[in-house]
Amino acid sequence: MLDISFLDLFQGIATLLASEPHILVGRLFLIALGITLIYLGHKGVLEALLMVPMGLGMATVNAGVLFLQDGKTGTLFLDPLASGTEAVVTVLQIDWLQPIYTLMFSNGLIACLVFLGIGTLLDVGYVMQRPLRSMFLAVCAELGTLITLPIGVMLGLPIREAAAAATIGGADGPMVLFASLILAPEIFVAITVVGYLYLGLTYGGYPYLVKALVPKRLRAIQMPTEKLRTISSSEKMVFAVIACILFSLLFPVASPLFLSLFLGVIVRESGLVQFRDLLSNQVLYGATFFLGLVLGALCEAGTILDPKVLILLVLGIMALTFSAIGGLFGGYVLYWLSGGKYNPVIGIAAVSCVPTTAKVAQKIVSHDNPNAIILPHALGAGISGVITSAIFAAILISLLRGA
Amino acid sequence: MDEMTLIAVKTSATAFGLMAVIAALCAGLIRVIVTVLARSSRAPVREAPALAMPVRDDRAEVAAVIAAAVHAALPGRHRIIHLGEATNGQDWTRESRTRLHTSHAPRR
């Protein structure tokens, strides 16, 4: 009869039993969290496009831990800690997601691909019709980043890690990934996962915040009809070209992001239908899928369990909450300046996260006044939020890269 | 407040201030682009040269000459019941109506 050891045969269970208690609990917790993410994504509470692959990746990577050479444990997914050319090339030949991680994550390519796709979805005409109001709201909605950075340092994080965590306040997933890869490569996985988790919650959480801070009478304000000139595609392209070159001139460190975003805008406006379809479908959704999957696979208990994660959880929710409060404050300022004609709920859309927050704003307003249409204003504020988030992140990276 | 926190506050405030200034400049740039391009798109258009229009002549002898010419040109028995000014843009309608009316002619 064969001498089969149960634990040698089922190594996932063997590594579970052989691990230290906190890793054991962590793995079981992350498996449960992964399943929860799939469920919440399926139910529409969280963003399904990201949470379903991330949830299954997270659950599976924590189940599929095995013994490697020298008695070490690991997975066949990827090894984010591999360093040095030889080690990386070796892992590239073994771990199936390692090529995507090494060639698309570590250099920020995946963030740029997502930005390319987002660019093709942005109609900058909404900003160009109301540039001052949109930009004002977007600046106010960066309050979360402003406040979270010093609080992160007060809680014990090094300034670069605190700055990377603070970019969650910009509410832009690719931006958080890009900034944390440069400023805090050691904990970029935790920061990005926390960022995306909270961004997924904005759709469900922000309506409660708006209802708490804006009374029903103001939520129901109907925006006056404006006689605005239609912005032509040529004008949008001129703006995109000038802004891309100007921002890249100011912040070369973030120029890949600027190029990606504005290239998407230009492709959209230039009528290159083939490119637009490619970028807004295959590239955007392909990148989002692998972003979710690799982020999930990076959540292996041995890698992600760090006391800093608790701090990041606090900082993430704080950053997004303060950004929302800042946006609403900006909405109130415009309400007062316009003599009560401006709907302050539009401010919530300035927290970037296009187009989720704009849809949230319109949904809240429509609930209180079905005749009130604020979506064009909200989209303008949201697109401005993308631009200000990129500028803020670029400044932080430029200031702290060498710190 | 310790030194690191103070540095963090300064860094954050500086970055926020810079971002606000650049965002304001960006808004101004947008305004300039929109204004300049709007002006160029509203450039005065040259007036099109006047086309030679047919001269209207309502005299009875002219109508009689036209009626006589038509009467001579058309074959078979017929009667001219109306002479009117030609209107542009009705050729397609007239052609369609003619086809419709002549497509169901059982006695032809």
XYZ file of C-alpha atoms in Angstrom:
511
model
C 0.000 0.000 0.000
C 1.212 3.500 -0.848
C 2.487 5.507 2.062
C 0.606 8.761 1.482
C 0.790 11.589 3.933
C -2.444 13.549 4.037
C -0.655 16.830 4.547
C 1.860 16.176 1.756
C -1.027 15.552 -0.595
C -3.141 18.566 0.343
C -0.501 21.228 0.746
C -2.888 24.143 1.002
C -4.162 22.699 4.272
C -0.651 21.668 5.347
C 0.703 25.198 4.942
C -2.322 26.520 6.784
C -1.637 24.279 9.749
C 2.104 24.925 9.636
C 1.769 28.702 9.546
C 1.949 31.003 12.513
C -1.387 31.813 14.176
C -1.662 35.348 12.838
C -0.958 34.127 9.285
C -3.489 31.305 9.702
C -6.166 33.719 10.872
C -5.142 36.177 8.168
C -5.450 33.604 5.396
C -8.866 32.450 6.575
C -9.992 36.066 6.941
C -8.781 36.979 3.455
C -10.509 33.925 1.943
C -13.727 35.052 3.626
C -13.122 38.654 2.520
C -12.566 37.504 -1.063
C -15.869 35.620 -1.064
C -17.581 38.675 0.445
C -16.149 40.914 -2.272
C -17.504 38.600 -4.974
C -20.913 38.624 -3.285
C -20.974 42.419 -2.847
C -19.764 42.909 -6.410
C -22.450 40.581 -7.703
C -25.103 42.418 -5.685
C -23.941 45.793 -7.032
C -22.843 47.176 -3.668
C -19.236 47.299 -4.902
C -17.901 47.713 -8.426
C -18.375 44.247 -9.930
C -15.868 44.734 -12.755
C -13.075 45.032 -10.234
C -14.336 43.168 -7.190
C -15.241 39.862 -8.815
C -11.741 39.118 -10.184
C -10.135 40.696 -7.117
C -12.276 38.693 -4.701
C -11.640 35.366 -6.380
C -7.940 36.151 -6.743
C -7.741 37.056 -3.051
C -9.588 33.941 -1.884
C -7.700 31.590 -4.179
C -4.208 32.903 -3.501
C -4.742 32.428 0.229
C -6.044 28.922 -0.315
C -3.349 27.904 -2.790
C -0.237 28.307 -0.623
C 2.247 25.438 -0.987
C 5.682 24.434 0.183
C 8.466 25.631 -2.065
C 12.176 24.845 -1.984
C 13.972 25.055 1.369
C 10.704 24.600 3.271
C 9.494 28.092 2.427
C 5.865 28.694 1.586
C 4.545 30.588 -1.402
C 2.174 30.429 -4.343
C 2.326 29.856 -8.066
C 0.613 33.190 -8.721
C 3.331 35.792 -8.302
C 6.062 36.944 -5.984
C 6.024 40.712 -5.447
C 9.079 40.495 -3.199
C 11.345 39.013 -5.873
C 14.221 41.412 -6.396
C 17.309 41.287 -8.536
C 17.387 40.385 -12.211
C 18.109 36.679 -11.719
C 15.374 36.151 -9.136
C 12.812 38.052 -11.208
C 13.634 36.136 -14.397
C 13.390 32.847 -12.486
C 10.004 33.774 -11.027
C 8.819 34.967 -14.452
C 9.227 31.406 -15.679
C 7.296 29.869 -12.789
C 4.510 32.148 -11.555
C 1.769 32.675 -14.109
C 0.775 36.223 -13.106
C 4.361 37.366 -12.639
C 4.696 38.639 -16.257
C 1.707 40.934 -15.765
C 2.982 42.115 -12.395
C 6.564 42.690 -13.539
C 5.793 44.170 -16.936
C 2.574 46.068 -16.193
C 2.411 46.888 -12.477
C 5.897 47.793 -11.362
C 6.258 50.356 -14.146
C 2.719 51.790 -13.858
C 1.699 50.600 -17.327
C -1.614 49.215 -16.077
C -2.536 52.587 -14.510
C -1.729 54.285 -17.821
C -3.866 51.804 -19.775
C -6.809 52.439 -17.448
C -6.261 56.178 -17.864
C -6.202 55.808 -21.655
C -9.587 54.117 -21.464
C -10.947 56.696 -19.010
C -9.766 59.470 -21.342
C -11.913 58.095 -24.154
C -14.933 58.265 -21.830
C -14.371 61.871 -20.740
C -16.191 64.684 -22.477
C -14.049 67.672 -21.516
C -16.703 69.900 -23.058
C -18.509 69.875 -19.689
C -15.442 71.426 -18.037
C -14.830 73.839 -20.893
C -18.356 75.208 -20.627
C -17.941 76.007 -16.919
C -14.187 75.954 -16.205
C -14.059 78.224 -13.154
C -16.881 76.626 -11.206
C -15.764 73.096 -12.070
C -12.153 73.720 -11.092
C -13.158 75.518 -7.893
C -15.223 72.540 -6.768
C -12.434 70.132 -7.723
C -9.888 72.089 -5.674
C -12.235 72.030 -2.655
C -12.687 68.277 -3.086
C -8.956 67.714 -2.543
C -9.474 68.511 1.141
C -9.129 64.822 2.027
C -5.620 64.606 0.581
C -4.647 67.858 2.291
C -5.740 66.641 5.733
C -4.814 62.960 5.486
C -1.122 63.464 4.773
C -0.231 65.072 8.134
C -2.590 62.741 9.993
C -0.814 59.754 8.422
C 2.507 61.093 9.687
C 0.965 61.657 13.129
C -0.134 58.020 13.138
C 3.437 56.909 12.547
C 3.770 56.476 8.797
C 6.839 57.833 6.998
C 5.924 60.961 5.036
C 6.152 59.240 1.635
C 3.812 56.435 2.702
C 1.430 58.947 4.279
C 1.425 60.952 1.043
C 0.722 57.839 -1.020
C -2.164 56.928 1.305
C -3.438 60.510 1.164
C -3.863 60.277 -2.625
C -6.877 58.047 -1.902
C -8.566 61.415 -1.233
C -8.216 62.147 -4.938
C -10.577 59.202 -5.490
C -8.828 57.985 -8.577
C -7.764 54.338 -8.520
C -5.043 54.492 -11.194
C -3.657 57.645 -9.570
C -3.436 55.924 -6.164
C -1.657 52.979 -7.786
C 0.745 55.220 -9.705
C 1.567 57.440 -6.715
C 2.011 54.545 -4.284
C 4.261 52.673 -6.728
C 6.617 55.646 -6.739
C 6.268 56.914 -3.171
C 5.666 53.724 -1.196
C 6.592 50.632 -3.212
C 6.822 48.538 -0.010
C 3.151 48.935 0.833
C 1.678 49.871 -2.533
C -0.446 46.708 -2.569
C -2.127 47.532 0.713
C -2.659 51.183 -0.239
C -4.122 50.313 -3.650
C -6.391 47.573 -2.295
C -7.666 49.842 0.490
C -8.135 52.635 -2.056
C -10.126 50.508 -4.460
C -12.219 48.987 -1.666
C -13.230 52.397 -0.395
C -13.756 53.792 -3.894
C -16.155 50.920 -4.457
C -18.033 51.968 -1.324
C -18.535 55.584 -2.403
C -21.569 54.660 -4.480
C -23.313 53.309 -1.403
C -21.857 55.609 1.250
C -21.861 59.097 -0.275
C -25.660 59.455 -0.496
C -25.850 59.163 3.309
C -23.148 61.804 3.700
C -24.914 64.170 1.288
C -28.252 63.698 3.027
C -26.594 64.384 6.370
C -24.914 67.598 5.205
C -27.364 69.069 2.675
C -31.007 69.666 3.665
C -33.742 68.435 1.350
C -34.742 71.992 0.346
C -31.262 72.609 -1.085
C -30.945 69.143 -2.616
C -34.047 69.854 -4.674
C -32.753 73.099 -6.219
C -33.347 73.159 -9.939
C -30.405 74.614 -11.822
C -31.384 77.545 -14.065
C -31.259 76.924 -17.794
C -28.029 78.185 -19.289
C -27.446 79.371 -22.829
C -24.084 77.768 -23.390
C -22.275 77.519 -26.666
C -21.550 73.951 -27.728
C -17.853 73.207 -27.465
C -16.565 71.774 -30.715
C -14.268 68.771 -30.997
C -11.494 71.026 -32.288
C -11.662 73.167 -29.150
C -11.562 70.088 -26.936
C -8.546 68.795 -28.840
C -6.734 72.127 -28.563
C -7.301 72.095 -24.799
C -6.149 68.466 -24.475
C -2.957 69.071 -26.460
C -2.021 72.253 -24.588
C -2.892 70.811 -21.150
C -0.955 67.600 -21.804
C 2.199 69.424 -22.882
C 1.909 72.049 -20.143
C 1.364 69.568 -17.299
C 4.150 67.337 -18.585
C 6.430 70.338 -18.696
C 5.568 71.098 -15.060
C 5.564 67.516 -13.757
C 7.621 65.145 -15.896
C 7.275 62.487 -13.188
C 3.547 62.165 -13.903
C 3.741 62.786 -17.647
C 2.896 59.127 -18.503
C -0.446 59.643 -16.747
C -1.082 62.988 -18.433
C -0.236 61.558 -21.845
C -2.509 58.573 -21.310
C -5.451 60.654 -20.115
C -5.263 63.348 -22.791
C -4.436 60.889 -25.566
C -7.694 59.152 -24.696
C -9.503 62.513 -24.868
C -7.935 63.319 -28.245
C -8.756 59.887 -29.673
C -12.355 60.425 -28.599
C -12.590 63.882 -30.154
C -10.638 63.199 -33.333
C -13.241 60.774 -34.591
C -10.832 57.839 -34.755
C -13.629 55.388 -34.125
C -11.434 52.305 -34.367
C -9.029 53.564 -31.678
C -11.843 54.874 -29.509
C -13.624 51.536 -29.545
C -10.384 49.683 -28.864
C -9.379 51.893 -25.927
C -12.798 52.301 -24.340
C -13.612 48.599 -24.521
C -10.821 46.079 -24.878
C -7.999 48.137 -23.355
C -10.000 49.642 -20.471
C -11.832 46.468 -19.509
C -8.817 44.227 -20.152
C -6.662 46.420 -17.913
C -9.398 46.614 -15.252
C -9.762 42.843 -15.244
C -6.054 42.192 -14.768
C -5.813 45.047 -12.275
C -8.470 43.401 -10.131
C -7.058 39.916 -10.542
C -3.444 40.851 -9.771
C -4.463 43.049 -6.836
C -6.413 40.106 -5.458
C -3.466 37.757 -6.001
C -1.206 40.238 -4.234
C -3.353 39.976 -1.111
C -1.615 36.862 0.166
C -1.623 36.917 3.961
C 2.169 36.596 4.239
C 2.632 39.648 2.019
C -0.173 41.975 2.978
C -0.518 41.427 6.721
C 1.183 44.439 8.155
C 0.232 46.614 11.138
C 0.233 49.514 8.704
C -2.852 48.104 7.003
C -4.980 49.176 9.968
C -3.601 52.711 9.698
C -4.271 52.678 5.956
C -7.863 51.602 6.567
C -8.345 54.619 8.843
C -6.552 57.005 6.473
C -8.457 55.766 3.405
C -11.921 56.351 4.838
C -10.777 59.667 6.316
C -9.388 60.886 2.984
C -12.546 60.080 1.035
C -14.843 61.499 3.721
C -12.975 64.792 3.971
C -12.797 65.085 0.188
C -16.567 64.683 0.022
C -17.030 67.277 2.764
C -14.673 69.630 0.891
C -16.624 69.160 -2.350
C -19.922 69.873 -0.606
C -18.394 72.926 1.057
C -17.425 74.170 -2.401
C -21.015 73.526 -3.506
C -22.270 75.638 -0.597
C -19.893 78.477 -1.522
C -21.261 78.508 -5.094
C -24.791 78.314 -3.677
C -24.168 81.467 -1.666
C -22.330 83.258 -4.470
C -25.125 82.518 -6.939
C -27.790 83.811 -4.595
C -29.275 80.390 -3.907
C -29.465 79.184 -7.499
C -26.656 76.611 -7.372
C -27.377 73.099 -6.140
C -24.662 72.310 -3.540
C -24.977 68.543 -4.133
C -22.923 69.030 -7.324
C -19.913 69.421 -5.041
C -19.881 65.698 -4.251
C -19.166 64.961 -7.918
C -15.925 66.910 -7.716
C -14.424 64.044 -5.700
C -13.366 62.621 -9.077
C -14.240 58.906 -9.369
C -15.821 59.699 -12.753
C -18.633 59.051 -13.488
C -19.769 57.344 -10.267
C -20.000 60.453 -8.103
C -21.761 62.426 -10.867
C -24.362 59.669 -11.116
C -24.678 59.618 -7.314
C -25.294 63.389 -7.294
C -27.951 63.198 -10.014
C -29.618 60.235 -8.302
C -29.869 62.070 -4.968
C -31.217 65.233 -6.603
C -33.699 63.337 -8.781
C -35.038 61.607 -5.685
C -35.922 64.976 -4.116
C -36.878 66.799 -7.308
C -37.468 64.699 -10.433
C -37.262 67.829 -12.630
C -33.810 68.902 -11.466
C -31.030 68.059 -13.935
C -27.520 68.604 -12.602
C -25.635 65.891 -14.493
C -23.792 68.232 -16.936
C -22.554 70.357 -14.016
C -21.646 67.244 -12.029
C -19.721 65.718 -14.924
C -17.784 68.953 -15.380
C -16.846 68.932 -11.699
C -15.941 65.228 -11.836
C -13.666 65.602 -14.856
C -12.013 68.598 -13.201
C -11.523 66.341 -10.180
C -9.496 63.926 -12.315
C -7.284 66.806 -13.457
C -6.754 68.286 -9.976
C -6.089 64.824 -8.488
C -3.416 64.249 -11.109
C -1.867 67.663 -10.423
C -1.933 67.115 -6.633
C -0.417 63.635 -6.928
C 2.222 64.917 -9.332
C 3.197 67.715 -6.919
C 3.420 65.292 -3.984
C 5.541 62.886 -6.018
C 7.817 65.714 -7.161
C 8.200 67.066 -3.625
C 8.688 63.748 -1.837
C 10.340 61.445 -4.345
C 13.752 62.155 -2.934
C 12.616 62.527 0.695
C 3.208 68.747 17.200
C 6.521 67.028 16.406
C 8.901 68.064 13.667
C 7.845 65.405 11.165
C 4.182 66.318 11.503
C 5.070 69.959 11.009
C 6.981 69.084 7.837
C 4.010 67.017 6.671
C 1.622 69.929 7.295
C 3.900 72.297 5.371
C 4.332 69.832 2.504
C 0.616 69.167 2.277
C -0.303 72.859 2.437
C 2.334 73.764 -0.172
C 1.157 71.019 -2.515
C -2.482 72.053 -2.041
C -1.698 75.710 -2.689
C 0.294 74.892 -5.817
C -2.460 72.612 -7.036
C -5.067 75.328 -6.500
C -2.975 77.885 -8.414
C -2.358 75.491 -11.318
C -6.044 74.522 -11.384
C -6.986 78.213 -11.532
C -4.492 78.777 -14.364
C -5.924 75.743 -16.105
C -9.439 77.215 -15.819
C -8.115 80.496 -17.225
C -6.411 78.661 -20.062
C -9.669 76.907 -20.905
C -11.486 80.235 -20.929
C -8.859 81.712 -23.277
C -9.009 78.705 -25.625
C -12.790 78.804 -25.762
C -12.887 82.597 -26.306
C -10.202 82.644 -28.994
C -11.612 79.702 -30.905
C -15.150 81.057 -30.612
C -14.008 84.349 -32.178
C -12.229 82.601 -35.029
C -15.296 80.478 -35.729
C -17.399 83.664 -35.874
C -15.194 85.314 -38.565
C -17.235 87.403 -41.034
C -18.409 85.320 -43.927
C -18.108 86.815 -47.416
C -21.419 87.644 -48.942
C -22.250 85.278 -51.753
C -22.473 86.921 -55.174
C -26.010 87.680 -56.275
C -27.399 85.082 -58.616
C -29.072 86.104 -61.844
C -32.734 85.643 -61.098
C -35.334 85.302 -63.867
C -37.304 88.461 -64.507
C -40.915 88.246 -63.507
C -43.338 89.314 -66.213
C -47.078 89.130 -65.533
C -48.323 90.644 -68.765
C -51.278 88.839 -70.424
C -49.547 88.467 -73.787
C -46.660 86.584 -72.161
C -49.128 84.177 -70.539
C -50.893 83.725 -73.860
C -47.628 82.938 -75.665
C -46.667 80.342 -73.031
C -50.127 78.754 -73.174
C -49.967 78.597 -76.978
C -46.506 77.023 -76.904
C -47.574 74.391 -74.400
C -50.763 73.673 -76.326
C -48.805 73.162 -79.519
C -46.204 70.944 -77.848
C -48.554 68.570 -76.010
C -50.096 65.715 -78.039
C -53.829 64.783 -78.003
C -56.816 66.609 -76.474
C -56.064 68.680 -73.417
C -56.909 71.919 -71.728
C -54.567 74.320 -69.938
C -56.245 75.283 -66.704
C -53.464 76.981 -64.813
C -50.252 78.827 -65.467
C -48.135 79.388 -62.373
C -44.700 80.441 -61.344
C -42.193 77.575 -61.204
C -41.150 76.745 -57.628
C -37.861 75.206 -56.683
C -37.568 72.016 -54.693
C -40.748 70.362 -55.833
C -39.281 68.227 -58.589
C -38.846 65.228 -56.364
C -42.413 65.530 -55.038
C -43.829 65.998 -58.529
C -41.907 63.037 -59.890
C -43.052 60.830 -57.006
C -46.648 61.947 -57.455
C -46.496 61.259 -61.183
C -45.120 57.784 -60.629
C -47.761 57.057 -58.023
C -50.582 58.270 -60.210
C -49.375 56.436 -63.294
C -48.446 53.176 -61.580
C -52.079 52.047 -61.273
C -53.522 52.747 -64.702
C -55.626 49.657 -65.575
C -56.938 51.184 -68.769
C -53.513 51.899 -70.218
